[in-house]
CSV table of C-alpha atoms in Angstrom, one decimal:
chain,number,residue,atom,x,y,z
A,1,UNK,CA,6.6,-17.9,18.8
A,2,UNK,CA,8.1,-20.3,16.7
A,3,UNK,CA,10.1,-23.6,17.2
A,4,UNK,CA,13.3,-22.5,14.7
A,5,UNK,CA,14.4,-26.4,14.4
A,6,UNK,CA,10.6,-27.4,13.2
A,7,UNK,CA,8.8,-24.4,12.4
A,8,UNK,CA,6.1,-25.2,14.5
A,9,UNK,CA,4.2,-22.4,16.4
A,10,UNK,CA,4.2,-22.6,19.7
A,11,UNK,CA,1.5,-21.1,21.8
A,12,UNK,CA,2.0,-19.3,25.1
A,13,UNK,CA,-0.2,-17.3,27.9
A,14,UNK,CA,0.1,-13.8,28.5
A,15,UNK,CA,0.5,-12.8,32.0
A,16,UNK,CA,-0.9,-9.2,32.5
A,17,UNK,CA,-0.9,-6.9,35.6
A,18,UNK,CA,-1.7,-3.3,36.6
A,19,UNK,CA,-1.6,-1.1,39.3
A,20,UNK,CA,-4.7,1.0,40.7
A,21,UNK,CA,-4.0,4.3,40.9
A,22,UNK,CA,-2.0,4.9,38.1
A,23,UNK,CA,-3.2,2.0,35.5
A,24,UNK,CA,0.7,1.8,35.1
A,25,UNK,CA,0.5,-2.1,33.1
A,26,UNK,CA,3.2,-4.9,33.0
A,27,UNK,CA,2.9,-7.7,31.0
A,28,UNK,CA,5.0,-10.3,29.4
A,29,UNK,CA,4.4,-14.3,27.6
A,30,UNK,CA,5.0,-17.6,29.9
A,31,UNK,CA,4.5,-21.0,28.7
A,32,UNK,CA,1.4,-22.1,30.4
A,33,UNK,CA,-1.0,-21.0,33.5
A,34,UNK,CA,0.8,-23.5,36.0
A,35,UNK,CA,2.0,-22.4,39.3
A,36,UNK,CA,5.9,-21.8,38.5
A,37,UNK,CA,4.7,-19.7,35.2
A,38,UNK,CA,2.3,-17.8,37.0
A,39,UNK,CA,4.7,-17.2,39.9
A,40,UNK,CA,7.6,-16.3,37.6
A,41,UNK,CA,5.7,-14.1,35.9
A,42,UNK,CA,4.4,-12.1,38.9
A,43,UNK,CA,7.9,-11.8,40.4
A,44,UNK,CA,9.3,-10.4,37.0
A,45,UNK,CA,6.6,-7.8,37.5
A,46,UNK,CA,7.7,-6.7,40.8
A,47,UNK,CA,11.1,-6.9,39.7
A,48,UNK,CA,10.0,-4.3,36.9
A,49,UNK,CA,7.9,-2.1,39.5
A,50,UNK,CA,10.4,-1.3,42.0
A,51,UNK,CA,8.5,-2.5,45.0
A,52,UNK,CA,5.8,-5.0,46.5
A,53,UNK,CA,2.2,-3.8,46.4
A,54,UNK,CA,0.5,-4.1,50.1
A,55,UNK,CA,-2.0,-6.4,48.3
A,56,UNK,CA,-2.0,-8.3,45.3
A,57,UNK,CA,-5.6,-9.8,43.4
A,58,UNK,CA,-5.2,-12.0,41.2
A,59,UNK,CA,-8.0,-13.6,39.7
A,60,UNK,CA,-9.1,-17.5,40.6
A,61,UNK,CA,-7.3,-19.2,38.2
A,62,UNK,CA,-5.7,-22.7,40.1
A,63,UNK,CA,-2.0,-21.3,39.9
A,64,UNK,CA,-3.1,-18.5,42.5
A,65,UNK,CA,-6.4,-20.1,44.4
A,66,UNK,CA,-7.4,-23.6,44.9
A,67,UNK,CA,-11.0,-23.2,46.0
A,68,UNK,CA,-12.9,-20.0,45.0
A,69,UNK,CA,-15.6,-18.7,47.8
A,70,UNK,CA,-16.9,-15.5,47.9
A,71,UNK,CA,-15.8,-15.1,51.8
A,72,UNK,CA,-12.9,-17.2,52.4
A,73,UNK,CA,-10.8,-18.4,48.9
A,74,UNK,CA,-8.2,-20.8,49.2
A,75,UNK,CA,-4.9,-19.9,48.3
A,76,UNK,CA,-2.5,-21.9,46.6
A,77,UNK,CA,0.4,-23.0,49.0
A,78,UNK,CA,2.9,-21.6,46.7
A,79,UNK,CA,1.3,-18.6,46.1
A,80,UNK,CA,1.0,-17.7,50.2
A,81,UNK,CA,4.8,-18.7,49.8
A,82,UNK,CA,5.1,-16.2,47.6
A,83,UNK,CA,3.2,-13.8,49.0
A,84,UNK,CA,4.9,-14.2,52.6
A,85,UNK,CA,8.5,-14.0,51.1
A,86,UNK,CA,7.3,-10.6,49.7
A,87,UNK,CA,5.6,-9.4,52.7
A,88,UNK,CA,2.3,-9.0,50.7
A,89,UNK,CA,-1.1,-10.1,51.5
A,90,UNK,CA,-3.3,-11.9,48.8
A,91,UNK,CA,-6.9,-10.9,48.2
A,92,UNK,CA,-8.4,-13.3,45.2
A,93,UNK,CA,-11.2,-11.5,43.2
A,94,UNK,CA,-14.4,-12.5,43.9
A,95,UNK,CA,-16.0,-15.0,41.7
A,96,UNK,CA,-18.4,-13.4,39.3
A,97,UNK,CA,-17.5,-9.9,40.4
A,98,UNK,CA,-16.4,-8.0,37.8
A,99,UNK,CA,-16.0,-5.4,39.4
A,100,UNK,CA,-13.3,-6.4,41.2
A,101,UNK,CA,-11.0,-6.5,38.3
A,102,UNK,CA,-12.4,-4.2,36.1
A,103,UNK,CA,-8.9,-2.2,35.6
A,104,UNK,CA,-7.0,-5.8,34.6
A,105,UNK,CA,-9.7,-6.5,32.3
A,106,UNK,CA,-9.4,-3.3,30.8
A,107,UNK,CA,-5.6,-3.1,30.6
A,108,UNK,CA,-6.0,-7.4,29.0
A,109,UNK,CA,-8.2,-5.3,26.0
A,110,UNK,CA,-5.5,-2.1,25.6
A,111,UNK,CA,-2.4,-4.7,25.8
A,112,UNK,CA,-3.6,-6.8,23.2
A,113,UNK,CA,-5.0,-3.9,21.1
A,114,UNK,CA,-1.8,-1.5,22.0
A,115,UNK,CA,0.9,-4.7,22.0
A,116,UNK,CA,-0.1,-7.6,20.2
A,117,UNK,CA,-1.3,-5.9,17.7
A,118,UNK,CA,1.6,-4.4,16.5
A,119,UNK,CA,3.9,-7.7,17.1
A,120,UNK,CA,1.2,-9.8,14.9
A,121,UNK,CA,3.2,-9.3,12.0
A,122,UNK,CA,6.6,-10.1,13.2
A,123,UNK,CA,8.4,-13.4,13.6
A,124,UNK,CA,10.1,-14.4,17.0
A,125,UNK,CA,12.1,-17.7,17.9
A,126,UNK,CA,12.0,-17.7,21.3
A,127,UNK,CA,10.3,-16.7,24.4
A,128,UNK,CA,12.9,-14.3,25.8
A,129,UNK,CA,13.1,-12.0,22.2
A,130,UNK,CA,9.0,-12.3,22.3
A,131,UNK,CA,9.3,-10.8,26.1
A,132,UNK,CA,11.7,-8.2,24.6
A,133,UNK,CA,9.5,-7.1,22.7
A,134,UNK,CA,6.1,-6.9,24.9
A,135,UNK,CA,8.9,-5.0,27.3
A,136,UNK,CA,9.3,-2.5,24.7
A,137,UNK,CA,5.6,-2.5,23.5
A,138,UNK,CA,4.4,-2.3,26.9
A,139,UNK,CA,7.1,0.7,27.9
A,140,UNK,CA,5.2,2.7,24.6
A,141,UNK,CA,1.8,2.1,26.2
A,142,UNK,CA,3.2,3.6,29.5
A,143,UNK,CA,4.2,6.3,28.1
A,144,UNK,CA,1.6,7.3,26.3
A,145,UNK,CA,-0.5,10.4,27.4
A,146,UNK,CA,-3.9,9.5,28.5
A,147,UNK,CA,-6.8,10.6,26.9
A,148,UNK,CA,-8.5,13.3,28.5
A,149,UNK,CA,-5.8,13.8,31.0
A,150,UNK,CA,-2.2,15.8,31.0
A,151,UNK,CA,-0.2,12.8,32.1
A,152,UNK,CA,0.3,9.1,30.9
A,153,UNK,CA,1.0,6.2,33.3
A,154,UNK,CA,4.3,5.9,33.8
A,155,UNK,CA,4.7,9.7,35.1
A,156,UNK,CA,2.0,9.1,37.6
A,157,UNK,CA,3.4,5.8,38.6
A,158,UNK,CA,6.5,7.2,39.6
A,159,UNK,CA,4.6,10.4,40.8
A,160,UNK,CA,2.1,9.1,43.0
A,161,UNK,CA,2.6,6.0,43.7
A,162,UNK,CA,6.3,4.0,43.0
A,163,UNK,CA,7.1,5.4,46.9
A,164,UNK,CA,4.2,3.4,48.1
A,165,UNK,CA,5.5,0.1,47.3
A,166,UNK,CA,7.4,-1.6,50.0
A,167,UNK,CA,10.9,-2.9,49.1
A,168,UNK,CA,11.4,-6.3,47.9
């Protein structure tokens, strides 16, 4: 977005989340990868879902994990906080395991293909009208029937799996 006092851009990360079964996406901009971003960010998305997942996998980035092993990760102190406040359990992705977040990585490529492509052309001022409009992106993406199959994510969300998620 841009500074409207200088006109300087300012540059942001984009946190991105999906669920399993019904590839139903969430994403939005924060101002960096540290802790309270990364935290914010994955709150507003279970704010937006409705519920708690019974497990959350994030990948190995330091806001989340503080050592990375293949059989017993570290996990951030804030982030077991976190995870304990929302009666969750945290299991990192493995390092070097693709596999292990294969759906993220593709929902990163259709966000930024479906999203932030669309937005590239527009000018916003702040973070919260930037959000706005990823919200409303992101809502589109949902919404749209998937190919190959007679339903698009957000009907089998609420379908198949919204009732699973605990409360928050």
């Amino acid at each position: 977005y841009v500074d409207p006092g200088t006109g300087k851009e300012i540059y942001c990360q984009v946190f991105i989340a999906c669920l399993p079964y019904s590839d139903y996406s969430f994403a939005m901009a924060v101002k960096s990868q540290k802790t309270e971003d990364f935290l914010y960010a994955l709150s507003c998305c279970l704010q937006e879902l409705g519920g708690v997942p019974q497990a959350l996998v994030p990948d190995n980035l330091k806001s989340a994990v503080t050592k990375a092993s293949l059989y017993e990760p570290d996990i951030n102190r804030a982030m077991e906080d976190f995870a304990n406040h929302y009666n969750t359990t945290v299991y990192p992705a493995r390092a070097r395991k693709p596999k292990d977040k294969a759906l993220v990585e593709n929902q990163v490529k259709l966000i930024y293909s479906r999203v932030f492509a669309r937005l590239r052309n527009q000018q916003f001022f702040d973070l919260s009208s930037l959000n706005q409009a990823i919200k409303e992106k992101v809502r589109d993406h949902n919404q749209t029937r998937m190919q190959q199959r007679p339903y698009c994510r957000e009907e089998r969300f609420i379908a198949d799996e919204k009732h699973l998620l605990a409360p928050l």
